[in-house]
mmCIF file of C-alpha atoms in Angstrom:
data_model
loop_
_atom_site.group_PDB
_atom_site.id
_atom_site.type_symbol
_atom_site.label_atom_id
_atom_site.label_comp_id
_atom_site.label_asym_id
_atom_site.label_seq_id
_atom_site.Cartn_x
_atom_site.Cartn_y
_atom_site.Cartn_z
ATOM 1 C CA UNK A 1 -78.336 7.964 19.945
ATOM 2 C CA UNK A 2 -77.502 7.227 15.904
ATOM 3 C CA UNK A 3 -75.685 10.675 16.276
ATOM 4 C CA UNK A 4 -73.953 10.261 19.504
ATOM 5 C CA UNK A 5 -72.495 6.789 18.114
ATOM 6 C CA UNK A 6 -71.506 8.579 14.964
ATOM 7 C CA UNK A 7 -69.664 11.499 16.725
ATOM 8 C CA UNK A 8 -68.264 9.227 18.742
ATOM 9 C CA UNK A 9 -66.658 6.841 15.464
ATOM 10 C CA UNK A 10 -65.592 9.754 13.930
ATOM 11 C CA UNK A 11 -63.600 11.239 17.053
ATOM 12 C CA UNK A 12 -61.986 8.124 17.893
ATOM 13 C CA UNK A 13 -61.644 7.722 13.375
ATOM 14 C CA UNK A 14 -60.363 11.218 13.318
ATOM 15 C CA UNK A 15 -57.912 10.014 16.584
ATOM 16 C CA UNK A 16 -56.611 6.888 14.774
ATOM 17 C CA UNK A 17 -55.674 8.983 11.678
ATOM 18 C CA UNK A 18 -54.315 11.581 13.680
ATOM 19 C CA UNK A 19 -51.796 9.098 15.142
ATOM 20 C CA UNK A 20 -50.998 7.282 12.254
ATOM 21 C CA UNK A 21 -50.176 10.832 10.454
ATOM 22 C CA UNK A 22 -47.928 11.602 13.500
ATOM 23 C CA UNK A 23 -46.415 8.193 13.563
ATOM 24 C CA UNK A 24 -45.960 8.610 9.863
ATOM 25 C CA UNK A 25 -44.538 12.240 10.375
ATOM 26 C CA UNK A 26 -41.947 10.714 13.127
ATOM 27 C CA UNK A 27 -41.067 7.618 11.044
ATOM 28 C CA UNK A 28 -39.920 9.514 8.033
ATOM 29 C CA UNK A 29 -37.866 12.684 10.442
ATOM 30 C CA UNK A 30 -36.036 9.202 11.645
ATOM 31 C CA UNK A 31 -35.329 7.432 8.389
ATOM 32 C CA UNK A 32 -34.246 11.201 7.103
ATOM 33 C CA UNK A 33 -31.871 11.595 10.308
ATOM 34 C CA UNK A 34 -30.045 8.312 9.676
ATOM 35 C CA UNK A 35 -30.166 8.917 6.102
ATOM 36 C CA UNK A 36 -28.210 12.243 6.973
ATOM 37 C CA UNK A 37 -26.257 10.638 9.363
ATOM 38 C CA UNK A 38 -25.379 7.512 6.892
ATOM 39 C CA UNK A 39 -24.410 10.390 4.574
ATOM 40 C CA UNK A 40 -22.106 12.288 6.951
ATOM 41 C CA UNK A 41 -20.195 8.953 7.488
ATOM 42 C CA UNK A 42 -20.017 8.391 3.874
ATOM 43 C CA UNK A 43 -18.615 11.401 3.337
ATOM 44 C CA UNK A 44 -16.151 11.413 6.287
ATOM 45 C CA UNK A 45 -14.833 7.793 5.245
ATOM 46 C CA UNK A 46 -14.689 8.771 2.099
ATOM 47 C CA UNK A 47 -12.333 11.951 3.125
ATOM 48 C CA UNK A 48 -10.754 9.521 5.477
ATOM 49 C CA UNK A 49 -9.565 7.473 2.769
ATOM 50 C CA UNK A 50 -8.208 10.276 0.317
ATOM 51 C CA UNK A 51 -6.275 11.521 3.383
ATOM 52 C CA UNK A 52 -4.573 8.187 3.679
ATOM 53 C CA UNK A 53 -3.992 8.037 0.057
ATOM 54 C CA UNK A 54 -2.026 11.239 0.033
ATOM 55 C CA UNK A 55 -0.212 10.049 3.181
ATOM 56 C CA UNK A 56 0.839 7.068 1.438
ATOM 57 C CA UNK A 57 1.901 8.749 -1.570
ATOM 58 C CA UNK A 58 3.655 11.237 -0.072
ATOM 59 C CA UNK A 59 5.527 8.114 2.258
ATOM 60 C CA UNK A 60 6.587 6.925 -0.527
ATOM 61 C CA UNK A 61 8.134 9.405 -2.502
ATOM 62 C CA UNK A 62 10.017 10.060 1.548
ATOM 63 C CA UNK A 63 11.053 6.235 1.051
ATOM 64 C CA UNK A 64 12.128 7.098 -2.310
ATOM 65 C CA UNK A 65 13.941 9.882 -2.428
ATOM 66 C CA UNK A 66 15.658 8.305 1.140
ATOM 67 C CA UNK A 67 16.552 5.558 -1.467
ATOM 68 C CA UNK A 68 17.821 7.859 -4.179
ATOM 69 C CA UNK A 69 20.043 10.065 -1.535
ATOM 70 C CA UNK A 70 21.349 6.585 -0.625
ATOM 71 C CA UNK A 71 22.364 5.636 -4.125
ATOM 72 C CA UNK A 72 23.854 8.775 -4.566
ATOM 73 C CA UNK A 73 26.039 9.045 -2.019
ATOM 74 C CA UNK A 74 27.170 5.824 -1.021
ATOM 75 C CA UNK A 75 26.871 4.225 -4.578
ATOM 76 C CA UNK A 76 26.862 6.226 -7.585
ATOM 77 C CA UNK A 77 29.401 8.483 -5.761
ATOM 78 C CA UNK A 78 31.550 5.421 -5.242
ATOM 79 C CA UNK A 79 31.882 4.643 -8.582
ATOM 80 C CA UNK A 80 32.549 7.781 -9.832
ATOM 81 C CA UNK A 81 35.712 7.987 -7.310
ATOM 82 C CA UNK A 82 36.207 4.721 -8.805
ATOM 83 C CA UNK A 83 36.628 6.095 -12.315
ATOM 84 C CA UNK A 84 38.362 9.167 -11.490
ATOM 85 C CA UNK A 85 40.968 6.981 -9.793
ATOM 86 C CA UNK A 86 41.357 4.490 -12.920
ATOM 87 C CA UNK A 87 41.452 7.433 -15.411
ATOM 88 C CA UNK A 88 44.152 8.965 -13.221
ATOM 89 C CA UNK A 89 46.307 5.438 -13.298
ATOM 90 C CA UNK A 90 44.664 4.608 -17.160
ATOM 91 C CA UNK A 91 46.935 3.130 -19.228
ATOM 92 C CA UNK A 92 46.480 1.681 -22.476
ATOM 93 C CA UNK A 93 46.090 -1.984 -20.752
ATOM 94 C CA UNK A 94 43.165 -1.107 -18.503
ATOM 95 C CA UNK A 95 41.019 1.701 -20.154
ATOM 96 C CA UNK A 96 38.593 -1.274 -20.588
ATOM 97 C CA UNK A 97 38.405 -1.491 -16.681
ATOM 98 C CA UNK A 98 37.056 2.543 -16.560
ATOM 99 C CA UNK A 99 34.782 2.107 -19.612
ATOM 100 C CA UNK A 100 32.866 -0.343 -17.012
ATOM 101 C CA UNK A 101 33.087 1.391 -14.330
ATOM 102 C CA UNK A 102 31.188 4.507 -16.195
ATOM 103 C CA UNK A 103 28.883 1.993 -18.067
ATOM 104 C CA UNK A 104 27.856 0.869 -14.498
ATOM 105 C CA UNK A 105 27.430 4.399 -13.347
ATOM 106 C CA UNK A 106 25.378 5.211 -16.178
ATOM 107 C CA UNK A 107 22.970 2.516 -15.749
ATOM 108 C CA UNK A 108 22.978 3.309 -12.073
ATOM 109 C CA UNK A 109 21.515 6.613 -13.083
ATOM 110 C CA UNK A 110 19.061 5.278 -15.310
ATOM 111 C CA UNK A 111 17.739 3.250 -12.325
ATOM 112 C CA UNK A 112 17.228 6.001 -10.555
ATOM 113 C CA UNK A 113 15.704 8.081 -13.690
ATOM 114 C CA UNK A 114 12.842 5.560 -13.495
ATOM 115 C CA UNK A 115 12.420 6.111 -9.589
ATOM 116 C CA UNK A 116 12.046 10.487 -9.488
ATOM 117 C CA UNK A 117 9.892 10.242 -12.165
ATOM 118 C CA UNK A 118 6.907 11.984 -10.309
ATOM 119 C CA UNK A 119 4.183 10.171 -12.707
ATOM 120 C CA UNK A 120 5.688 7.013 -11.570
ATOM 121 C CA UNK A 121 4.252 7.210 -8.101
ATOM 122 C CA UNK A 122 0.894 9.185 -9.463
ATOM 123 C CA UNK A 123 0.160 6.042 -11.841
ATOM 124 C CA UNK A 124 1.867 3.170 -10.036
ATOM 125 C CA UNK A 125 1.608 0.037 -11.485
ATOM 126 C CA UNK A 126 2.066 -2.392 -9.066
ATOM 127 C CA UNK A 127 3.891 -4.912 -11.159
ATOM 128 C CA UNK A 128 6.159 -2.362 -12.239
ATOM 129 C CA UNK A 129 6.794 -0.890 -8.845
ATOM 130 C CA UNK A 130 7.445 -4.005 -7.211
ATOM 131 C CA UNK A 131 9.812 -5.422 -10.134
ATOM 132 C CA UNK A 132 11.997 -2.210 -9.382
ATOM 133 C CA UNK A 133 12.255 -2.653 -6.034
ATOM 134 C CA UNK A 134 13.321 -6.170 -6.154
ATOM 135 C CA UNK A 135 16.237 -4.918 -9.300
ATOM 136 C CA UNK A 136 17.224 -2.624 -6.277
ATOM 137 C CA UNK A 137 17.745 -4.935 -3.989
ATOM 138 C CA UNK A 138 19.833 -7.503 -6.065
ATOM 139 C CA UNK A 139 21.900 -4.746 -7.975
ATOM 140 C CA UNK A 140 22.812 -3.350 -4.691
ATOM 141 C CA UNK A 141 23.588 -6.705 -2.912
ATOM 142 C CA UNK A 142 21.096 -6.565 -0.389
ATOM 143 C CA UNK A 143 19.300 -9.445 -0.207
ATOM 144 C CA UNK A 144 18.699 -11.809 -2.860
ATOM 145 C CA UNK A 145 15.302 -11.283 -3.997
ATOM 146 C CA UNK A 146 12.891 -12.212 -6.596
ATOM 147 C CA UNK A 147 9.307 -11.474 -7.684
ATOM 148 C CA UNK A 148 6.622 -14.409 -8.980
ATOM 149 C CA UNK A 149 3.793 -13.681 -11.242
ATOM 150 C CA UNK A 150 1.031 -16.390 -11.847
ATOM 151 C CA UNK A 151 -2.100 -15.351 -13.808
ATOM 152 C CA UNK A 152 -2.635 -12.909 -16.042
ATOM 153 C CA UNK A 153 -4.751 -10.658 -14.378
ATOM 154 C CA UNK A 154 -3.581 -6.770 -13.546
ATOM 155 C CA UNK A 155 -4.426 -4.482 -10.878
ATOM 156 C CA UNK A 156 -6.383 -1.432 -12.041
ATOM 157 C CA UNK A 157 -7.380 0.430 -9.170
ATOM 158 C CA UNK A 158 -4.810 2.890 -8.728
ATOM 159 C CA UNK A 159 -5.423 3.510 -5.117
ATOM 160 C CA UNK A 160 -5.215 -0.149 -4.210
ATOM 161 C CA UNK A 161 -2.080 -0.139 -5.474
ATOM 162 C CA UNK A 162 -0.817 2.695 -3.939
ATOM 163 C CA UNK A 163 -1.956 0.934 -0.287
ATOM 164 C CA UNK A 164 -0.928 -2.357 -1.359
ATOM 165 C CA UNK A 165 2.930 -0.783 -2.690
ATOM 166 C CA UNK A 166 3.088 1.007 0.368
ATOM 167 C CA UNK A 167 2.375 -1.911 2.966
ATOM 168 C CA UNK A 168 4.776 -4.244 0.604
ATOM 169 C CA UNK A 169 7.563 -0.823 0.849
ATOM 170 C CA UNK A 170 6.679 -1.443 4.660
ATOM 171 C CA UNK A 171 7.812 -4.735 4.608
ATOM 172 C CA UNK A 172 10.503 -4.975 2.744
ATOM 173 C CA UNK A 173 11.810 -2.129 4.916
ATOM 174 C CA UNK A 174 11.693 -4.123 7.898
ATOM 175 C CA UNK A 175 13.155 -7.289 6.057
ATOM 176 C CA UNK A 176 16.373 -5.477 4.886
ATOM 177 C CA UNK A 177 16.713 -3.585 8.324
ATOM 178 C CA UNK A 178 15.931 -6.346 10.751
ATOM 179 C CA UNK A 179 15.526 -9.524 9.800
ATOM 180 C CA UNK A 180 19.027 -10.444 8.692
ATOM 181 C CA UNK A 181 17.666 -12.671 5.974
ATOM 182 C CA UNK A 182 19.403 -14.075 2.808
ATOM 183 C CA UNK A 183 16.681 -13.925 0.495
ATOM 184 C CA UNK A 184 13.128 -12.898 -0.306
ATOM 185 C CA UNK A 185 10.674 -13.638 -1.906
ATOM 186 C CA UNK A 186 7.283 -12.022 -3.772
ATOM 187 C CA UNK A 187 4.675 -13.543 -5.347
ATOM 188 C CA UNK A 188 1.712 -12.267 -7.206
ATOM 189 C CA UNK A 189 -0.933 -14.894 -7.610
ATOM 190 C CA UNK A 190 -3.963 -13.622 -10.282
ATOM 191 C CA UNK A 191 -7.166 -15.576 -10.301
ATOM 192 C CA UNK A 192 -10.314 -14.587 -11.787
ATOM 193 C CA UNK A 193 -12.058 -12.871 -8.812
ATOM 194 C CA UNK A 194 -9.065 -12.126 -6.079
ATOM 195 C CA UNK A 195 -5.341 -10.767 -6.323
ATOM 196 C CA UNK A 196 -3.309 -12.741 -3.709
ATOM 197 C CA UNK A 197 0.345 -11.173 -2.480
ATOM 198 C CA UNK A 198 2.844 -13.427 -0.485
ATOM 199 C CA UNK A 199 6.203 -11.857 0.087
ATOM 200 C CA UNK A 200 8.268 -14.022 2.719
ATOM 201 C CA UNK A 201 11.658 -13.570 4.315
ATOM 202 C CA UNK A 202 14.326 -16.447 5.664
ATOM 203 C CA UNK A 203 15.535 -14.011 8.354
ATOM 204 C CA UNK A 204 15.287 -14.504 11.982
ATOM 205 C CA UNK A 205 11.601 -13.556 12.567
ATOM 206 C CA UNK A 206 10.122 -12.640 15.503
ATOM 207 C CA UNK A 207 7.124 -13.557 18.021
ATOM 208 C CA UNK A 208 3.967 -11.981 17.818
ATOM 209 C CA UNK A 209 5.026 -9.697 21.235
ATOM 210 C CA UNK A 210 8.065 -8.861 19.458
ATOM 211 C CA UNK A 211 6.336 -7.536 16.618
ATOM 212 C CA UNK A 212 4.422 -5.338 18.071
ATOM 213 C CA UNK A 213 6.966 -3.848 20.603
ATOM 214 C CA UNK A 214 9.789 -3.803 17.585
ATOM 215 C CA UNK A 215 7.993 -1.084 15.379
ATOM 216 C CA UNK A 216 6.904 -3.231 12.664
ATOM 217 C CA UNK A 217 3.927 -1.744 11.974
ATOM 218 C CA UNK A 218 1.602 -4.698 12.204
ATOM 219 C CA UNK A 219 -1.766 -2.877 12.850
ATOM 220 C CA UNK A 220 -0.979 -0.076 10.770
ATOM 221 C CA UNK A 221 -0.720 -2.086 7.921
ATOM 222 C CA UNK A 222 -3.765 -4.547 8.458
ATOM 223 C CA UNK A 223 -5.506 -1.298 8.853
ATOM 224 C CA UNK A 224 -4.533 0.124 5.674
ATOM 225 C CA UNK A 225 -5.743 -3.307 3.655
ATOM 226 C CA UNK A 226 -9.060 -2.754 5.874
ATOM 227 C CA UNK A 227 -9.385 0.699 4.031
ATOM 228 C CA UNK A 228 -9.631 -1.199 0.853
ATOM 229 C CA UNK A 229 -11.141 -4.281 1.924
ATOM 230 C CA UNK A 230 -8.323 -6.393 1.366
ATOM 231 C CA UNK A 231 -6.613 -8.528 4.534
ATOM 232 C CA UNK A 232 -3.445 -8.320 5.227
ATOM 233 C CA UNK A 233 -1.875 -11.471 7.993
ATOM 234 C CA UNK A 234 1.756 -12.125 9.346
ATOM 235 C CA UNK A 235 3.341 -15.425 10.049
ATOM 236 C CA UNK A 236 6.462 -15.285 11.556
ATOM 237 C CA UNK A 237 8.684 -17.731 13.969
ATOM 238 C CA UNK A 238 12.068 -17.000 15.490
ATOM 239 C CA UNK A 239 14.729 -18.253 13.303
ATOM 240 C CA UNK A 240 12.271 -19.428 10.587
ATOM 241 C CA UNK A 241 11.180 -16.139 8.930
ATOM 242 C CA UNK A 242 8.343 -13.778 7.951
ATOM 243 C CA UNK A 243 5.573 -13.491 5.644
ATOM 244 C CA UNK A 244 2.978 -11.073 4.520
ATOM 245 C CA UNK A 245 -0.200 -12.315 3.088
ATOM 246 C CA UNK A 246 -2.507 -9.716 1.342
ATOM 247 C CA UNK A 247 -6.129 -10.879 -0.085
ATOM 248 C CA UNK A 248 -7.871 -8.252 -2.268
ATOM 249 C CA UNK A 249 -10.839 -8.586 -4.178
ATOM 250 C CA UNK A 250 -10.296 -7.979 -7.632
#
């Protein structure tokens, strides 16, 4: 009987052991499948988000060199006729007025130097890229526009501020184009742990449908601050403006 009992514990032993083994066996072939599979999404976000990095850098060096064609015909080329037709009626009396005609020219140029400069989009500095966007706008008369710095923090992540240029170049766009505003205005407030953007329009806004019929771009953008975990929120009224609010986590 002593045997029996003792063949019998160590079947239904042997049995326990056996299960735990295969329980162990199928636990760890699950944790390595979602491990795999965790990795595989890793590694597709993480191509997800270079793709949309070169995207964005290659919009805006479209949105620049758009800009630069602009200047060149309808601005730089205007002066130059300018000075041609001065030097052509120059007298003694008004070879002052052609000297700043050229001088204006010249810095014209320079302006756009600082713009083609293909290590100027590589390593944008946000600061930087938003300060010559805003000298655009007022040395071309179209709107009146100024940029606010508070803190004295900086932006190091040179992806983030590729994104964050790009939605900002998205705006602005859409200000100058539509919105029949008089003035804007950007504002880049440092603390220690967050970066906080507000640029804000007094043009003739729009309702929420309206934005998202009118090809603003709403979604696009909040989804590009999702891809680097920054938020990204419109405010807008008719007749009382718009404003873009970005968050990021410094």
């Amino acid at each position: 009987m002593e045997s029996e009992a003792s063949q019998i514990i160590l079947i239904v032993t042997t049995i326990i052991i056996a299960t735990f083994v295969v329980f162990i066996i199928l636990l760890f072939t699950v944790f390595q499948k979602r491990k795999n599979s965790l990795l595989e999404q890793q590694k597709e976000s993480k191509k997800r988000f270079e793709r949309e990095i070169a995207e964005t850098q290659i919009e805006i060096r479209e949105e620049t060199l758009r800009n630069i064609s602009w200047e060149l015909h309808d601005n730089i080329g205007q002066l130059l006729t300018l000075a041609k037709i001065q030097l052509q009626n120059a007298s003694q009396d008004n070879i002052h007025e052609v000297s700043e005609t050229i001088t204006k020219g010249l810095t014209e140029v320079r302006a756009l130097s600082k713009l083609i400069n293909p290590e100027a989009i590589k390593n944008i500095k946000l600061r930087e890229a938003i300060q010559l966007e805003i000298d655009r706008f007022n040395r071309l008369n179209f709107i009146n526009s100024a940029l606010i710095i508070k803190g004295d923090g900086e932006l190091n992540n040179e992806k983030s501020c590729i994104i964050i240029f790009r939605i900002l170049q998205e705006f602005f766009s859409n200000t100058i184009k539509h919105s029949k505003a008089s003035n804007l205005t950007v504002e880049l407030n440092f603390s220690e742990h967050y970066l906080e953007i507000t640029a804000k329009d007094d043009g003739v806004g729009f309702s929420s449908l309206e934005g998202k019929s009118n090809g603003i771009g709403l979604e696009n953008i909040k989804n590009r601050a999702k891809l680097i975990g920054a938020t990204a929120v419109f405010t807008s009224e008719v007749n009382k403006g718009t404003s873009l609010n970005i968050v990021y986590k410094l």
